[in-house]
Amino acid sequence: MTNTPTTSNKQDNLIQAWAAQASGAALTPFQFDAGPLGNEEVEIAVAYCGICHSDLSMLDNEWGMTNYPFVPGHEAVGRIVRLGSQATNKGLQLGQTVGIGWHSTSCMHCHPCLSGDHNLCGQAQPTIVGRHGGFADKLRCHWAWAIPLPEQLDISSAGPLFCGGITVFNPLLQHKILPTQRVGVVGIGGLGHLALRFMRAWGCEVTAFTSSSSKHAEAMALGAHRVVASNDSAALRSLAGQLDFVLVTANVALDWNAFIQTLAPKGRLHFVGAIPKPLGLAVFPLLLQQASVSGSPTGSPASIGEMLAFCARHQIAPQVEHFALSEVNAALDHLRAGKARYRLILDMQK
Amino acid sequence: MTNTPTTSNKQDNLIQAWAAQASGAALTPFQFDAGPLGNEEVEIAVAYCGICHSDLSMLDNEWGMTNYPFVPGHEAVGRIVRLGSQATNKGLQLGQTVGIGWHSTSCMHCHPCLSGDHNLCGQAQPTIVGRHGGFADKLRCHWAWAIPLPEQLDISSAGPLFCGGITVFNPLLQHKILPTQRVGVVGIGGLGHLALRFMRAWGCEVTAFTSSSSKHAEAMALGAHRVVASNDSAALRSLAGQLDFVLVTANVALDWNAFIQTLAPKGRLHFVGAIPKPLGLAVFPLLLQQASVSGSPTGSPASIGEMLAFCARHQIAPQVEHFALSEVNAALDHLRAGKARYRLILDMQK
């Protein structure tokens, strides 16, 4: 293997994917010409690709920004097969295993990019918005967004770390959560189950909040020290003033003022899910407790790298179910039905 | 002067104050027996006392926790005239000039108190809640809450620093605002005018937001680099993505989602006023910008000390209007009418 830029012919630029031709439609095989590889780009042969709720939201054009044909997939892992001419000296090697998550490129020169906050770049392009995603044999991104996978991590389950994982890991970094703190996770699903594993390994006392009593035992197994029903207002009241950091991974409306009451002085209620209804937050409790409410989207390349090293050291992986690429529509239905435990992976070679 | 605990006789415990006998009533002279000085207490001879909007709110029983007769006043400055037996070795001297603000005592042993966050103590007692305040010849507090006034500060205008001042200074400390940041102040009144002075001295680029065009020139004189109409949605849009920290001192409902839009990535909208209406905050913009919304109440003894040292070094004082104690009702009317520019002081010896 060498780092010499690979020349390409037209055949190299054809990508075999699965796409929806219209909102909510089933995916069918779809070939497209991706054009010449950009100078700053990396191309990977996708080995595994996670399926995220955002893929469904985009498939259904929930956010009004989907172009069809639409190729989902933004939790892709695979080996680098091509490097653009300006991507050969950026620490990446042909044949190296990397992951590509929610973002595929950012401008690299704005204030957030130069500050290491590439995920907050105003020009950052999501992998499945205006681009074709990772339900395909090949996927491209800017070199900065191809994040090397540590050898200790299992390539077949790592994909969801690159979107779901970093979405819940980034807040721990951003808000400098300490192992002495008492933390909570609201919603135990694709994101929440990883948050529990991260927070337990982080050294915190961890409370899981779920509306599903069937998940209590699983939440404990995933790392929670206790499980509380998220819709039980008496149970929430019993936690008054106790939690330093509550991470909301649910995307339904709950009684947020009741969760604010669970916060300790200087506590924080942090959202990573796009709650559709405005938060009707009372100001006085925020003042009295010196509390914060905040949100964040995925994470930067540097923070993804930190998360992967943390996962390797603590042997953390997503809990996944596998589907062959040819079963992609069954996999999407499984996710839609809320049956995923907890994250789905497409095996691209099957 | 010595630090020997002073013995007291019954006469010493009589305090001459001004009180309201009922909600919203005019203040009239009122004498009460404060009982023996507590071991941990300090008593000051009040020289000057600021008048704060919270005094009006309590006078009118807006928060449903006022007892009558009610003595307002929680921005008191004066000399120490008595020290309790356990307050003699705490760095305070008889005759020393100190200030007493919103809080008069805290438990000293809970986690927030032991962490230096005495203002977040669940047992902290406000000076005018369940106690008689500083519109009086004498006022008492726990020794920790009697904060020495640096010699460089003018005793006749310092009072408002102990509530209004620390309320807007504390957020700069808590959120580690840097002089490289771009900040804003919403509402240019008793709190906002001090925030402008603090932020300008802090080294930040400062934007003032006010709904009152009559205050534009004053806001510039107080330290703003620019003034924007807080109800001009086009002007707010022109600031999209620019501000790192916006401090809301207003206590009326504004278009908070429009202010969220003015935040730079990782920006923060911080409330110190008790906005009566819930904040109808959209979550998605918080996520995209990794933004925070928060609140805080006054500050701890240590942070009050830091503020006073900062004021001494930067020659910052509240802009005040003086009233004799006998004119207290006229002063309250002046404040009620929104005419204060910007903070009112009662001269207790007149």
Coordinates of N, CA and C in Angstrom, one line a residue, chain B residues 65-207:
Chain B
M65 N -44.8 35.7 49.9 CA -44.0 35.3 51.0 C -43.6 36.4 51.9
T66 N -44.4 37.5 51.9 CA -44.1 38.7 52.7 C -44.9 38.6 54.0
N67 N -44.2 38.9 55.1 CA -44.8 39.1 56.4 C -44.8 40.6 56.7
Y68 N -45.9 41.0 57.3 CA -46.0 42.5 57.7 C -46.1 42.6 59.2
P69 N -45.5 43.6 59.8 CA -44.8 44.7 59.2 C -43.6 44.2 58.4
F70 N -43.4 44.9 57.3 CA -42.3 44.5 56.4 C -41.4 45.7 56.2
V71 N -40.1 45.4 56.6 CA -39.0 46.4 56.4 C -38.2 46.0 55.2
P72 N -38.2 46.8 54.1 CA -37.4 46.5 52.9 C -36.0 46.9 53.2
G73 N -35.2 46.6 52.1 CA -33.8 47.0 52.1 C -32.8 45.9 52.2
H74 N -32.1 45.6 51.1 CA -31.1 44.5 51.1 C -29.9 44.9 50.3
E75 N -29.5 46.2 50.3 CA -28.3 46.7 49.7 C -27.7 47.7 50.7
A76 N -27.4 47.2 51.9 CA -27.0 48.1 53.0 C -25.5 48.1 53.1
V77 N -25.0 49.3 53.4 CA -23.6 49.5 53.7 C -23.4 50.3 55.0
G78 N -22.5 49.9 55.8 CA -22.3 50.6 57.0 C -21.1 50.0 57.8
R79 N -20.9 50.6 59.0 CA -19.8 50.1 59.8 C -20.3 49.0 60.8
I80 N -19.4 48.1 61.1 CA -19.7 47.0 62.1 C -19.7 47.7 63.5
V81 N -20.9 47.5 64.2 CA -21.0 48.0 65.5 C -21.0 46.9 66.6
R82 N -21.3 45.7 66.2 CA -21.3 44.6 67.1 C -20.9 43.3 66.4
L83 N -20.2 42.4 67.1 CA -19.8 41.1 66.6 C -20.2 40.1 67.6
G84 N -20.9 39.0 67.1 CA -21.2 37.9 68.0 C -20.0 37.2 68.5
S85 N -20.2 36.3 69.5 CA -19.0 35.7 70.2 C -18.2 34.8 69.2
Q86 N -18.9 34.2 68.2 CA -18.2 33.4 67.2 C -17.9 34.1 65.9
A87 N -18.1 35.4 65.9 CA -17.9 36.2 64.7 C -16.6 37.1 64.9
T88 N -15.9 36.9 66.0 CA -14.8 37.8 66.3 C -13.5 37.4 65.6
N89 N -13.4 36.2 65.1 CA -12.2 35.7 64.5 C -12.3 35.4 63.1
K90 N -13.2 36.1 62.4 CA -13.5 35.8 61.0 C -13.0 36.9 60.0
G91 N -12.1 37.6 60.5 CA -11.5 38.6 59.5 C -12.2 39.9 59.5
L92 N -13.2 40.1 60.4 CA -14.0 41.3 60.5 C -13.6 42.1 61.7
Q93 N -13.6 43.4 61.6 CA -13.3 44.3 62.8 C -14.4 45.2 63.1
L94 N -14.6 45.5 64.4 CA -15.5 46.5 64.8 C -15.1 47.8 64.1
G95 N -16.1 48.5 63.5 CA -15.8 49.8 62.8 C -15.5 49.6 61.4
Q96 N -15.3 48.4 60.9 CA -15.0 48.2 59.5 C -16.3 48.4 58.6
T97 N -16.1 49.0 57.5 CA -17.2 49.2 56.6 C -17.4 47.9 55.7
V98 N -18.7 47.4 55.8 CA -19.1 46.2 55.0 C -20.4 46.5 54.4
G99 N -20.7 45.6 53.4 CA -22.0 45.6 52.8 C -22.8 44.3 53.1
I100 N -24.1 44.4 53.1 CA -25.0 43.2 53.3 C -26.0 43.3 52.1
G101 N -26.1 42.2 51.3 CA -26.9 42.1 50.2 C -28.1 41.3 50.3
W102 N -28.5 40.6 49.3 CA -29.7 39.8 49.2 C -29.8 38.7 50.3
H103 N -28.7 38.1 50.6 CA -28.7 37.0 51.6 C -28.1 37.5 52.9
S104 N -28.6 37.1 54.0 CA -28.1 37.4 55.3 C -27.5 36.2 56.1
T105 N -27.8 35.0 55.6 CA -27.3 33.9 56.3 C -27.4 32.7 55.4
S106 N -26.6 31.7 55.6 CA -26.7 30.4 54.9 C -26.1 29.4 55.9
C107 N -26.4 28.1 55.6 CA -26.1 27.1 56.7 C -24.7 26.8 56.9
M108 N -23.8 27.1 55.9 CA -22.4 27.0 56.1 C -21.9 25.5 56.0
H109 N -22.7 24.5 56.0 CA -22.2 23.2 56.1 C -22.8 22.3 55.0
C110 N -23.7 22.8 54.1 CA -24.2 21.9 53.1 C -23.2 21.9 51.9
H111 N -23.5 21.0 50.9 CA -22.5 20.9 49.8 C -22.3 22.2 49.1
P112 N -23.4 23.0 48.7 CA -23.1 24.3 48.1 C -22.3 25.2 49.0
C113 N -22.6 25.3 50.2 CA -21.9 26.2 51.1 C -20.4 25.8 51.2
L114 N -20.2 24.5 51.3 CA -18.8 24.0 51.4 C -18.1 24.1 50.1
S115 N -18.8 24.2 49.0 CA -18.2 24.4 47.7 C -18.0 25.9 47.3
G116 N -18.4 26.8 48.2 CA -18.2 28.2 48.0 C -19.4 28.8 47.3
D117 N -20.5 28.0 47.1 CA -21.7 28.5 46.5 C -22.8 28.7 47.5
H118 N -22.5 29.6 48.5 CA -23.4 29.8 49.6 C -24.7 30.4 49.1
N119 N -24.7 31.1 48.0 CA -25.9 31.7 47.5 C -26.9 30.6 47.0
L120 N -26.4 29.4 46.8 CA -27.3 28.3 46.4 C -27.6 27.4 47.5
C121 N -27.3 27.7 48.7 CA -27.7 27.0 49.9 C -29.2 26.9 50.0
G122 N -29.7 25.7 50.3 CA -31.1 25.6 50.4 C -31.7 26.2 51.6
Q123 N -30.8 26.5 52.6 CA -31.3 27.1 53.9 C -30.9 28.6 53.9
A124 N -30.4 29.1 52.8 CA -30.0 30.6 52.8 C -31.2 31.4 53.1
Q125 N -31.0 32.5 53.9 CA -32.2 33.4 54.2 C -31.9 34.7 53.6
P126 N -32.9 35.1 52.7 CA -32.8 36.5 52.1 C -33.0 37.5 53.3
T127 N -32.3 38.6 53.1 CA -32.4 39.7 54.1 C -33.8 40.2 54.4
I128 N -34.6 40.2 53.4 CA -36.0 40.7 53.6 C -37.1 39.7 53.5
V129 N -36.7 38.4 53.7 CA -37.8 37.4 53.7 C -37.7 36.7 55.1
G130 N -38.7 36.9 55.9 CA -38.8 36.4 57.2 C -37.8 37.1 58.2
R131 N -37.3 38.2 57.7 CA -36.4 39.1 58.5 C -36.7 40.5 58.2
H132 N -36.3 41.4 59.0 CA -36.4 42.8 58.7 C -35.2 43.4 58.1
G133 N -35.4 44.2 57.0 CA -34.3 44.6 56.2 C -33.6 45.9 56.6
G134 N -32.9 46.5 55.6 CA -32.0 47.5 55.8 C -32.5 48.9 55.8
F135 N -33.8 49.2 55.7 CA -34.3 50.5 55.9 C -34.4 50.7 57.4
A136 N -33.3 50.8 58.0 CA -33.3 50.8 59.5 C -31.9 51.3 59.9
D137 N -31.8 51.6 61.2 CA -30.6 52.2 61.7 C -29.5 51.1 61.9
K138 N -30.0 49.8 62.1 CA -29.1 48.7 62.2 C -29.6 47.5 61.5
L139 N -28.6 46.7 61.1 CA -29.0 45.5 60.3 C -28.0 44.4 60.7
R140 N -28.5 43.2 60.8 CA -27.6 42.0 61.2 C -27.5 41.0 60.1
C141 N -26.4 40.3 60.1 CA -26.3 39.1 59.2 C -25.3 38.2 59.8
H142 N -25.2 36.9 59.2 CA -24.2 36.0 59.5 C -22.8 36.6 59.1
W143 N -21.8 36.4 59.8 CA -20.5 37.0 59.5 C -20.0 36.8 58.0
A144 N -20.4 35.6 57.5 CA -19.9 35.3 56.1 C -20.5 36.2 55.1
W145 N -21.7 36.8 55.4 CA -22.4 37.6 54.5 C -22.2 39.1 54.7
A146 N -21.3 39.5 55.6 CA -20.9 40.9 55.8 C -19.6 41.0 55.0
I147 N -19.6 41.7 53.8 CA -18.5 41.7 52.9 C -17.8 43.0 53.0
P148 N -16.5 43.0 53.3 CA -15.7 44.2 53.5 C -15.7 45.0 52.2
L149 N -15.9 46.3 52.4 CA -15.9 47.2 51.2 C -14.5 47.8 51.0
P150 N -13.9 47.6 49.9 CA -12.5 48.1 49.6 C -12.5 49.6 49.8
E151 N -11.4 50.1 50.4 CA -11.3 51.6 50.7 C -11.5 52.5 49.5
Q152 N -11.1 52.0 48.3 CA -11.2 52.8 47.1 C -12.7 53.1 46.7
L153 N -13.6 52.3 47.2 CA -15.0 52.4 46.7 C -15.7 53.4 47.6
D154 N -16.6 54.2 47.0 CA -17.4 55.2 47.6 C -18.5 54.6 48.4
I155 N -18.5 54.8 49.7 CA -19.6 54.1 50.5 C -21.0 54.6 50.2
S156 N -21.1 55.8 49.7 CA -22.4 56.4 49.4 C -23.1 55.8 48.2
S157 N -22.3 55.2 47.3 CA -22.9 54.6 46.1 C -22.7 53.1 46.0
A158 N -22.1 52.5 46.9 CA -21.7 51.1 46.8 C -22.8 50.1 47.0
G159 N -23.9 50.5 47.8 CA -24.9 49.6 48.2 C -25.5 48.7 47.1
P160 N -25.8 49.3 45.9 CA -26.5 48.5 44.9 C -25.5 47.4 44.3
L161 N -24.3 47.5 44.6 CA -23.4 46.4 44.1 C -23.8 45.1 44.8
F162 N -24.3 45.2 46.1 CA -24.4 43.9 46.9 C -25.7 43.1 46.5
C163 N -26.5 43.7 45.7 CA -27.6 42.8 45.1 C -27.6 43.0 43.6
G164 N -28.0 44.2 43.1 CA -28.0 44.4 41.6 C -26.6 44.1 41.0
G165 N -25.6 44.6 41.6 CA -24.2 44.4 41.0 C -23.8 42.9 40.9
I166 N -23.9 42.2 42.0 CA -23.5 40.8 42.0 C -24.4 40.0 41.1
T167 N -25.6 40.3 41.0 CA -26.5 39.6 40.1 C -26.1 39.5 38.7
V168 N -25.5 40.6 38.2 CA -25.0 40.6 36.8 C -23.5 40.3 36.7
F169 N -22.8 40.4 37.8 CA -21.4 40.1 37.8 C -21.1 38.6 37.9
N170 N -21.9 37.9 38.8 CA -21.8 36.5 39.0 C -21.8 35.7 37.7
P171 N -22.7 36.0 36.7 CA -22.7 35.2 35.5 C -21.4 35.2 34.7
L172 N -20.7 36.4 34.8 CA -19.4 36.5 34.1 C -18.4 35.5 34.7
L173 N -18.4 35.4 36.0 CA -17.5 34.5 36.7 C -18.0 33.1 36.4
Q174 N -19.2 32.8 36.7 CA -19.7 31.4 36.6 C -19.5 30.8 35.2
H175 N -19.7 31.6 34.2 CA -19.6 31.1 32.8 C -18.2 31.4 32.2
K176 N -17.3 31.9 33.0 CA -15.9 32.1 32.6 C -15.9 32.9 31.3
I177 N -16.6 34.0 31.3 CA -16.6 34.9 30.1 C -15.2 35.4 29.8
L178 N -14.8 35.4 28.6 CA -13.4 35.9 28.2 C -13.5 37.3 27.6
P179 N -12.5 38.0 27.7 CA -12.4 39.4 27.1 C -12.4 39.3 25.6
T180 N -12.2 38.2 25.0 CA -12.2 38.0 23.6 C -13.7 37.9 23.1
Q181 N -14.6 37.7 24.0 CA -16.0 37.4 23.5 C -16.8 38.6 23.3
R182 N -17.9 38.3 22.5 CA -18.9 39.3 22.1 C -20.1 39.1 23.0
V183 N -20.5 40.1 23.8 CA -21.5 39.9 24.7 C -22.6 40.9 24.5
G184 N -23.8 40.6 25.1 CA -24.9 41.5 25.0 C -25.6 41.7 26.3
V185 N -26.3 42.8 26.5 CA -27.1 43.0 27.7 C -28.5 43.4 27.2
V186 N -29.5 42.7 27.7 CA -30.9 43.0 27.4 C -31.6 43.7 28.5
G187 N -32.0 45.0 28.3 CA -32.6 45.8 29.4 C -31.6 46.6 30.1
I188 N -31.7 47.9 29.9 CA -30.7 48.9 30.5 C -31.4 49.6 31.6
G189 N -31.3 49.0 32.8 CA -31.9 49.6 34.0 C -31.0 49.5 35.2
G190 N -31.5 49.2 36.3 CA -30.7 49.1 37.5 C -29.6 48.0 37.4
L191 N -30.0 46.9 36.8 CA -29.0 45.8 36.6 C -28.2 46.0 35.4
G192 N -28.9 46.3 34.3 CA -28.3 46.4 33.0 C -27.2 47.4 32.9
H193 N -27.4 48.6 33.6 CA -26.4 49.6 33.4 C -25.1 49.2 34.1
L194 N -25.2 48.4 35.2 CA -24.0 47.9 35.8 C -23.4 46.8 34.9
A195 N -24.2 46.0 34.3 CA -23.7 44.9 33.4 C -22.9 45.6 32.3
L196 N -23.3 46.7 31.7 CA -22.6 47.4 30.7 C -21.2 47.8 31.2
R197 N -21.2 48.4 32.4 CA -19.9 48.9 32.9 C -19.0 47.7 33.2
F198 N -19.5 46.6 33.8 CA -18.7 45.4 34.0 C -18.1 44.9 32.8
M199 N -19.0 44.7 31.8 CA -18.6 44.0 30.5 C -17.6 44.8 29.7
R200 N -17.7 46.1 29.8 CA -16.8 47.0 29.1 C -15.4 46.9 29.7
A201 N -15.4 46.9 31.1 CA -14.1 46.8 31.8 C -13.6 45.4 31.7
W202 N -14.4 44.4 31.4 CA -14.0 43.0 31.3 C -13.2 42.8 30.0
G203 N -13.4 43.8 29.1 CA -12.7 43.7 27.8 C -13.4 43.2 26.6
C204 N -14.7 43.0 26.8 CA -15.5 42.4 25.7 C -16.0 43.4 24.7
E205 N -16.5 42.9 23.6 CA -17.3 43.8 22.7 C -18.7 43.7 23.2
V206 N -19.3 44.9 23.5 CA -20.6 44.9 24.2 C -21.7 45.5 23.4
T207 N -22.8 44.7 23.3 CA -24.0 45.2 22.6 C -25.1 45.4 23.6

